[in-house]
mmCIF file of C-alpha atoms in Angstrom:
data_model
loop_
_atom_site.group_PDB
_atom_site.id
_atom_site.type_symbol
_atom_site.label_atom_id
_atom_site.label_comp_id
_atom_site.label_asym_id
_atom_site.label_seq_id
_atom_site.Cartn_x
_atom_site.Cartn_y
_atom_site.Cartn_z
ATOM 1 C CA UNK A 571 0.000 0.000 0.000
ATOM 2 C CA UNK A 572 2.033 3.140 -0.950
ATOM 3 C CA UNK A 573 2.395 6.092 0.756
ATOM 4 C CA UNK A 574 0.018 4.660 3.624
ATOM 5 C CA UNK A 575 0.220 7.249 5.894
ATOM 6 C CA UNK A 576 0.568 11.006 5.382
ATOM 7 C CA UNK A 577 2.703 13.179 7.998
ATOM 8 C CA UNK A 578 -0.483 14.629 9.477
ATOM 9 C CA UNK A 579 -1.906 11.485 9.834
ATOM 10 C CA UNK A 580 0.916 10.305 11.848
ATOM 11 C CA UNK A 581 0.538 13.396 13.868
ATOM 12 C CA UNK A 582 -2.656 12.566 14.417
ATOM 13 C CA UNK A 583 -1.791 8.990 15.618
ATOM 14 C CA UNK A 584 1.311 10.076 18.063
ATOM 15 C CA UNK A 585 -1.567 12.834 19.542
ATOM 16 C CA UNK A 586 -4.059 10.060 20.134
ATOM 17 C CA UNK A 587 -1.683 7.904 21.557
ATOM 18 C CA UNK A 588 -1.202 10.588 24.397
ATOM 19 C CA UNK A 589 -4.852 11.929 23.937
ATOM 20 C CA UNK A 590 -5.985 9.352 27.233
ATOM 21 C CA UNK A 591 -7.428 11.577 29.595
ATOM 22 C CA UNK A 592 -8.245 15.251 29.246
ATOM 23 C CA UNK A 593 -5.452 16.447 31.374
ATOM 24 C CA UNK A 594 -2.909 15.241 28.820
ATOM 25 C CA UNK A 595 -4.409 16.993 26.671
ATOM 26 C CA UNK A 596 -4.180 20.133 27.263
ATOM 27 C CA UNK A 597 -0.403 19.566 28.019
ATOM 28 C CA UNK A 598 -0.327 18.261 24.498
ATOM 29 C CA UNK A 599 -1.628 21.756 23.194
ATOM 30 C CA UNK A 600 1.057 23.479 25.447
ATOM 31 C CA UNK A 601 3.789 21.603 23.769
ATOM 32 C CA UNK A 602 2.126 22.758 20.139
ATOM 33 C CA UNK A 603 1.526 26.432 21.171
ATOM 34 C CA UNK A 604 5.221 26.324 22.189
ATOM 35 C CA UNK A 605 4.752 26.227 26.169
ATOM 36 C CA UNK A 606 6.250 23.795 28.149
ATOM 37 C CA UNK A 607 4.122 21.339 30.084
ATOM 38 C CA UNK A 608 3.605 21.398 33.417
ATOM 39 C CA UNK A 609 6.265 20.060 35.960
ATOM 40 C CA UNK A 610 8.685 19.845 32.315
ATOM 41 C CA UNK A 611 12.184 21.813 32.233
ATOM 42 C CA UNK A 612 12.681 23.632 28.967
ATOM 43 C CA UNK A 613 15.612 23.260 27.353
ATOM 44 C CA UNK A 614 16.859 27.024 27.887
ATOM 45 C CA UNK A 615 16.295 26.117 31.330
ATOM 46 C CA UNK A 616 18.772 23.266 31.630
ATOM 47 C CA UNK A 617 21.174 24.714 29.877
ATOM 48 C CA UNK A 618 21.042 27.996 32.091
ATOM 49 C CA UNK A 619 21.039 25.685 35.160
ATOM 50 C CA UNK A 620 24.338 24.140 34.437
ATOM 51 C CA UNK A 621 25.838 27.066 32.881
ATOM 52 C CA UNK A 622 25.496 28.747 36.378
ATOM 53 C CA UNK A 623 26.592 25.906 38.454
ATOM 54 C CA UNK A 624 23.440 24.774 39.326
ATOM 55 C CA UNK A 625 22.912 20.942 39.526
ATOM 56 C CA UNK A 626 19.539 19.686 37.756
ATOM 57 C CA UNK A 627 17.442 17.473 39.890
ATOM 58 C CA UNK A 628 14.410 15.336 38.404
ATOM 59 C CA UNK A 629 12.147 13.093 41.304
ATOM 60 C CA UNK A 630 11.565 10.117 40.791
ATOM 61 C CA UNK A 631 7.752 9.981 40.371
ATOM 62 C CA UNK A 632 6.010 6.881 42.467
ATOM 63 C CA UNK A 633 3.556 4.477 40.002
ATOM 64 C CA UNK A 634 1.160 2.179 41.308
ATOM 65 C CA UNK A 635 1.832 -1.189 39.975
ATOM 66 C CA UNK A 636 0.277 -3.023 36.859
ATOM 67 C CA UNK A 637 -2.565 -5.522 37.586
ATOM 68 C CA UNK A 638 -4.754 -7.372 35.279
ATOM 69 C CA UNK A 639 -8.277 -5.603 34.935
ATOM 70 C CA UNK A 640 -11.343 -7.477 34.173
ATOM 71 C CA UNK A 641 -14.798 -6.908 33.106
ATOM 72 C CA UNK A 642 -18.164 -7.106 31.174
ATOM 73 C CA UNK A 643 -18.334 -4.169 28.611
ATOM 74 C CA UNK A 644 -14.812 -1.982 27.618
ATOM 75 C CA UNK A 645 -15.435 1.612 27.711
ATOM 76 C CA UNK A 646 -15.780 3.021 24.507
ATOM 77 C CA UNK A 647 -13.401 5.883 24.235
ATOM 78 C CA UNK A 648 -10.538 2.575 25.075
ATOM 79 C CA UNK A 649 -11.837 0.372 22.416
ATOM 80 C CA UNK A 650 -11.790 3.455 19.635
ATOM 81 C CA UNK A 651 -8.123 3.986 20.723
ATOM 82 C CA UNK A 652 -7.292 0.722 21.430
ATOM 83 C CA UNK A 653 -8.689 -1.513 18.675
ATOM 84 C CA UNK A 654 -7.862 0.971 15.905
ATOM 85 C CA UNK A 655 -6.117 -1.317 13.430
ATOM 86 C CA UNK A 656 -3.102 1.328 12.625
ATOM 87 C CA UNK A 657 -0.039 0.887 11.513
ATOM 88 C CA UNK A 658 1.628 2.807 13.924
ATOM 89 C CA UNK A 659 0.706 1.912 17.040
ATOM 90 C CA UNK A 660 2.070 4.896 19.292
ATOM 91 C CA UNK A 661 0.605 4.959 22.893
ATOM 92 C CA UNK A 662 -1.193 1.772 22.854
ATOM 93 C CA UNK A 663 0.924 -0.158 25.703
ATOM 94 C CA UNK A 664 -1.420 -2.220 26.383
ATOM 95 C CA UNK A 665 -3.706 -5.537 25.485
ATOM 96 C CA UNK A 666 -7.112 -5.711 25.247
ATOM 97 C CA UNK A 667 -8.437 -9.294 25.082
ATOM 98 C CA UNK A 668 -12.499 -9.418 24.925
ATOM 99 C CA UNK A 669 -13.268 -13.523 25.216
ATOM 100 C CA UNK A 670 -16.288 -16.055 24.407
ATOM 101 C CA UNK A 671 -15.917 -19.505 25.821
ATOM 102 C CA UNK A 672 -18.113 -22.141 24.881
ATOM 103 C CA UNK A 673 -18.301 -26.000 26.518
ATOM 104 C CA UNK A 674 -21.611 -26.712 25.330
ATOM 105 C CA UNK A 675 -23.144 -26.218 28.671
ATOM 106 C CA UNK A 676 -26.841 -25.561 29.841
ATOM 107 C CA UNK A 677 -25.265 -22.202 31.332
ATOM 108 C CA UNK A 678 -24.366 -21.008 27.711
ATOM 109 C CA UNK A 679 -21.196 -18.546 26.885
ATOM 110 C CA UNK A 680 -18.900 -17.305 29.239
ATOM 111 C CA UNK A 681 -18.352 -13.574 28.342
ATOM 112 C CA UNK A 682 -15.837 -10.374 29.126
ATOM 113 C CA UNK A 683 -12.817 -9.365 28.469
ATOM 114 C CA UNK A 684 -9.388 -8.515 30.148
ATOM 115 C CA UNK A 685 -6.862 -5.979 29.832
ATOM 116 C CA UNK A 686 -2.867 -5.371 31.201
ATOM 117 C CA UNK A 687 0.000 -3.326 30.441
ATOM 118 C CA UNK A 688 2.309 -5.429 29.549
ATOM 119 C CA UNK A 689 4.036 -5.548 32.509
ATOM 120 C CA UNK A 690 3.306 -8.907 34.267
ATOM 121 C CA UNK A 691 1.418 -11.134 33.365
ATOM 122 C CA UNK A 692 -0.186 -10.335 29.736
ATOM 123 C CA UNK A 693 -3.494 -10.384 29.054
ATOM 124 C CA UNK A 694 -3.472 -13.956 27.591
ATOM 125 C CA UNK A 695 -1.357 -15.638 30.099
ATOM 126 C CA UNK A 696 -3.783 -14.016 32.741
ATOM 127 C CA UNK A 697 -7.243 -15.776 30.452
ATOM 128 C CA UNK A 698 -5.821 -19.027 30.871
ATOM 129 C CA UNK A 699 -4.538 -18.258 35.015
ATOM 130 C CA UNK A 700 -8.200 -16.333 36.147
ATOM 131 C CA UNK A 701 -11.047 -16.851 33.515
ATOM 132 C CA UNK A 702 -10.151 -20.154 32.459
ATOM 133 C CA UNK A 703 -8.238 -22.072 35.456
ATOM 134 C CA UNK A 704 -10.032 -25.613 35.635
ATOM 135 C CA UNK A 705 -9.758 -28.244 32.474
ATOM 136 C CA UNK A 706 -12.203 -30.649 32.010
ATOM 137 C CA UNK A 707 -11.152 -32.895 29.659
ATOM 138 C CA UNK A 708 -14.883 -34.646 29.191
ATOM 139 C CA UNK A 709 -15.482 -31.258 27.801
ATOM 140 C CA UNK A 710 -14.964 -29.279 24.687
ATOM 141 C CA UNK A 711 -13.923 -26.210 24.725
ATOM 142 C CA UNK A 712 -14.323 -23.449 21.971
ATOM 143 C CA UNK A 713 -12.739 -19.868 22.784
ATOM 144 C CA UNK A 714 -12.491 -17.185 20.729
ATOM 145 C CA UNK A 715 -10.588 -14.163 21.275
ATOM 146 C CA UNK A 716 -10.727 -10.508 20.090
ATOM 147 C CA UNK A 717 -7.586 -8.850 20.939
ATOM 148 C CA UNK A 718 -6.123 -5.470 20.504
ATOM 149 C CA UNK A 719 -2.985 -6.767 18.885
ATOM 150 C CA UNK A 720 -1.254 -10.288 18.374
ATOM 151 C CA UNK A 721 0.352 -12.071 21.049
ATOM 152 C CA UNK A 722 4.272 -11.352 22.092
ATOM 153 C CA UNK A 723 7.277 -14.130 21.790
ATOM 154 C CA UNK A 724 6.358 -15.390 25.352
ATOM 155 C CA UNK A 725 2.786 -15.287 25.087
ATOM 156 C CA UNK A 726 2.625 -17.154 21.809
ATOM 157 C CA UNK A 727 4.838 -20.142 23.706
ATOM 158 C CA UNK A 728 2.532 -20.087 26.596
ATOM 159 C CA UNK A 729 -0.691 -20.486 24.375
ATOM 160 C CA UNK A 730 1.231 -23.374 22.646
ATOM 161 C CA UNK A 731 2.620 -24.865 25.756
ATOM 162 C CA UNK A 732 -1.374 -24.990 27.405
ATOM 163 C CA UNK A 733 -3.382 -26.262 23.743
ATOM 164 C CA UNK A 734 -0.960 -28.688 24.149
ATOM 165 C CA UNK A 735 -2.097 -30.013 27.345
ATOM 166 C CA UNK A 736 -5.261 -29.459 27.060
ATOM 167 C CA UNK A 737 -6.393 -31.202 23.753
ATOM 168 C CA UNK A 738 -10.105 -30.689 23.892
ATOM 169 C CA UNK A 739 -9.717 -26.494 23.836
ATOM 170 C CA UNK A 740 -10.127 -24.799 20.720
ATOM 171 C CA UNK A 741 -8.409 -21.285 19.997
ATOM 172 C CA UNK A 742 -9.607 -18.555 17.877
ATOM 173 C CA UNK A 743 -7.717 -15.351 18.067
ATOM 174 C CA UNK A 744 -8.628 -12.185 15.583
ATOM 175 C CA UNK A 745 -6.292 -9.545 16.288
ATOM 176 C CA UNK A 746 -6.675 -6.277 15.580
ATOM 177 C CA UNK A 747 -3.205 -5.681 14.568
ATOM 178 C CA UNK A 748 0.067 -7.808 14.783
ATOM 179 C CA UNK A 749 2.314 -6.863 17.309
ATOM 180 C CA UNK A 750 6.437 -6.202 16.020
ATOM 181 C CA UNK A 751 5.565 -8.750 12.916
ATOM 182 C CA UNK A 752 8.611 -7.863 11.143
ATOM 183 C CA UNK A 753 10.831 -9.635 14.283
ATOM 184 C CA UNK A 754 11.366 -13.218 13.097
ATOM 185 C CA UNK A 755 10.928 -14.422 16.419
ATOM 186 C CA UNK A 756 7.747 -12.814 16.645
ATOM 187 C CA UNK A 757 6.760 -14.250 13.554
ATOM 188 C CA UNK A 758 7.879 -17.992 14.619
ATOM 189 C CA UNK A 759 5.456 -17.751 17.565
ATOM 190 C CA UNK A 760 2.748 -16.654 15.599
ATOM 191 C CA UNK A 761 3.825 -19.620 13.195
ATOM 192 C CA UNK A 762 3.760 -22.087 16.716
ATOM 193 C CA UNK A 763 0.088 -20.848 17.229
ATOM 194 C CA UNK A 764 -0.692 -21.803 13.942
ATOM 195 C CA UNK A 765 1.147 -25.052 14.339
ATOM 196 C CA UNK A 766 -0.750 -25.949 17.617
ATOM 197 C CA UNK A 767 -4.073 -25.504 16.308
ATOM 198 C CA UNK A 768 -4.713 -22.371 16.931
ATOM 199 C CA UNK A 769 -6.713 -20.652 14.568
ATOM 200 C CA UNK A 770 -5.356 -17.163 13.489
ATOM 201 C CA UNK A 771 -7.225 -14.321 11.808
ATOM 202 C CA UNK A 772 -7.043 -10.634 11.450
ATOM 203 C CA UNK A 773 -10.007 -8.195 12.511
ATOM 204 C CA UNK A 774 -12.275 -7.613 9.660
ATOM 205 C CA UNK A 775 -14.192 -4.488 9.568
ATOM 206 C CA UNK A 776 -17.576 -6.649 10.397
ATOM 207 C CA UNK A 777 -15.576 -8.499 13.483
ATOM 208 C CA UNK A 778 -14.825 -5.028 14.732
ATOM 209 C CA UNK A 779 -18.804 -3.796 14.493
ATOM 210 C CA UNK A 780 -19.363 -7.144 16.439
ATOM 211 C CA UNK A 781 -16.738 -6.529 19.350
ATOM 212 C CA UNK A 782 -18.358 -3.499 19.463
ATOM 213 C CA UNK A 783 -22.034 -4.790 19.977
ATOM 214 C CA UNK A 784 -21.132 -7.568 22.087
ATOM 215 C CA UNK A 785 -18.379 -5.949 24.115
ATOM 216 C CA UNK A 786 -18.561 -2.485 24.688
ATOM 217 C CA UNK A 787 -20.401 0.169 26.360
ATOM 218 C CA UNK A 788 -22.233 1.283 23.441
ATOM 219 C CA UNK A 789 -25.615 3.016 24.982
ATOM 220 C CA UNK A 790 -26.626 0.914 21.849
ATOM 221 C CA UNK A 791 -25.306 3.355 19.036
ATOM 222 C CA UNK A 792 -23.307 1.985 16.146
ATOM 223 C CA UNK A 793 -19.633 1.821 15.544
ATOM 224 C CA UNK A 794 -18.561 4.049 13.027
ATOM 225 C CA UNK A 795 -15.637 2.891 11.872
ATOM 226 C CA UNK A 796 -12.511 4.804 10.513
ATOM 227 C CA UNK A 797 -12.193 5.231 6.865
ATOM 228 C CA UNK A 798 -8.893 3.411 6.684
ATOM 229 C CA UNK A 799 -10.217 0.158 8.786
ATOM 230 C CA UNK A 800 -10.867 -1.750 5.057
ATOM 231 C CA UNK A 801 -7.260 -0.985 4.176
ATOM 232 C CA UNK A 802 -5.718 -1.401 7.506
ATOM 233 C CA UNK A 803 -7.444 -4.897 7.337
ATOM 234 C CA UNK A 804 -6.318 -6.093 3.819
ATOM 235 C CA UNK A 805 -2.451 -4.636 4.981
ATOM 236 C CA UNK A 806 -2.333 -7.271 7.937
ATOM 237 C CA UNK A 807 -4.327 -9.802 6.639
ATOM 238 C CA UNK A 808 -1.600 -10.137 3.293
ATOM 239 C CA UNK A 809 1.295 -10.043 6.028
ATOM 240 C CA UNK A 810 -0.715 -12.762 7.878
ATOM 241 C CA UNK A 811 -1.021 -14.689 5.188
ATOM 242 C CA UNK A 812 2.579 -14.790 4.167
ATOM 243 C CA UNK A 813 3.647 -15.265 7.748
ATOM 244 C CA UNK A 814 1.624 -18.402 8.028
ATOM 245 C CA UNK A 815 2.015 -20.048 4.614
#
């Protein structure tokens, strides 16, 4: 696909990838207008700081840690952001895993979805560990992801490891995008999905309409999706395809 992505739509995607809360926003506009954001050191300032003697200081700042987050229905501003099958994926540093599980019980589908930032355990590791714990093997499992991108090196051997041991589970995965697919080790543990059984798609624009209905808080309004999704789609889908052949 030539020239895929224009300068100011690459602006675009480095501002949305900051663009999480309001707040950051409106440091994002200082740093346009030419202001520096709050609690930042200008340049002029460091400079002048050494220049007189003066030894610069930064705090360390204090962050809570990482935990896996689970629930019923993704907000909707996250799944825009998150989901959004670009190629440059600036500012999304995290995995979004929505998940259907089906063992042909009277109780029907197990349904939600999970969420990390990839510090850890990742989002799939964590399925397998919270949501999915027991095996059965009298029963048949079918489970079908929608992720926000394609599983890591170490994710894709931990998938493998567990379809191996349990024989009667079935994996779906449709990724929104493919995580570092030019790495050839990422690419040999996509390959070891397919390998294992694991059945391996990219998001079509229909699958992301139906994460959207079945998913997200939606207040029942449709998805409209971005006019690039099509493209985006057919982009991963070829590179897919010739990972996997």
């Amino acid at each position: 696909m030539a020239d895929r992505k224009s300068t100011q739509a690459m602006r675009k995607e480095r501002l949305e990838g900051a663009a999480v809360t309001k707040d950051v926003k409106k440091e994002i506009k200082k740093e346009d207008e030419g202001a520096p954001a709050e609690g930042m050191v200008t340049a002029e300032e460091a400079v002048g700081a050494n220049s007189n003697g003066g030894n610069l200081q930064v705090e360390p700042m204090d962050l809570p840690p990482f935990e896996i987050i689970t629930g019923d229905r993704i907000d909707p501003f996250h799944f825009k952001f998150q989901f959004k099958n670009v190629e440059y994926s600036s500012g999304r540093n995290k995995t979004f895993l929505c998940y259907l599980v089906d063992t042909g019980d009277i109780d029907g589908l197990m349904r939600g979805y999970l969420e990390d930032e990839h510090a850890g355990l990742h989002a799939e590791e964590a399925f397998f560990v919270q949501t999915l714990p027991e095996y059965d093997p009298a029963l048949r499992y079918t489970v079908t992801w929608y992720v926000s991108s394609s599983p890591c090196l170490k994710c894709a051997s931990k998938i493998v490891e567990i379809l191996k041991s349990r024989n009667s589970v079935k994996l779906n995965i449709f990724a929104a995008r493919l995580f570092e697919w030019e790495e050839p080790e990422i690419q040999a543990g996509l390959k070891a999905l397919h390998n294992a059984g694991c059945k391996l798609r990219v998001m079509k624009p229909l699958d992301f309409s139906y994460t959207w209905d079945t998913f997200v808080e939606n207040d029942e309004a449709d998805l409209n999706l971005w006019e690039d999704c099509k493209d985006n789609y057919e982009y991963y889908h070829k590179i897919l395809s010739d990972i996997l052949q």
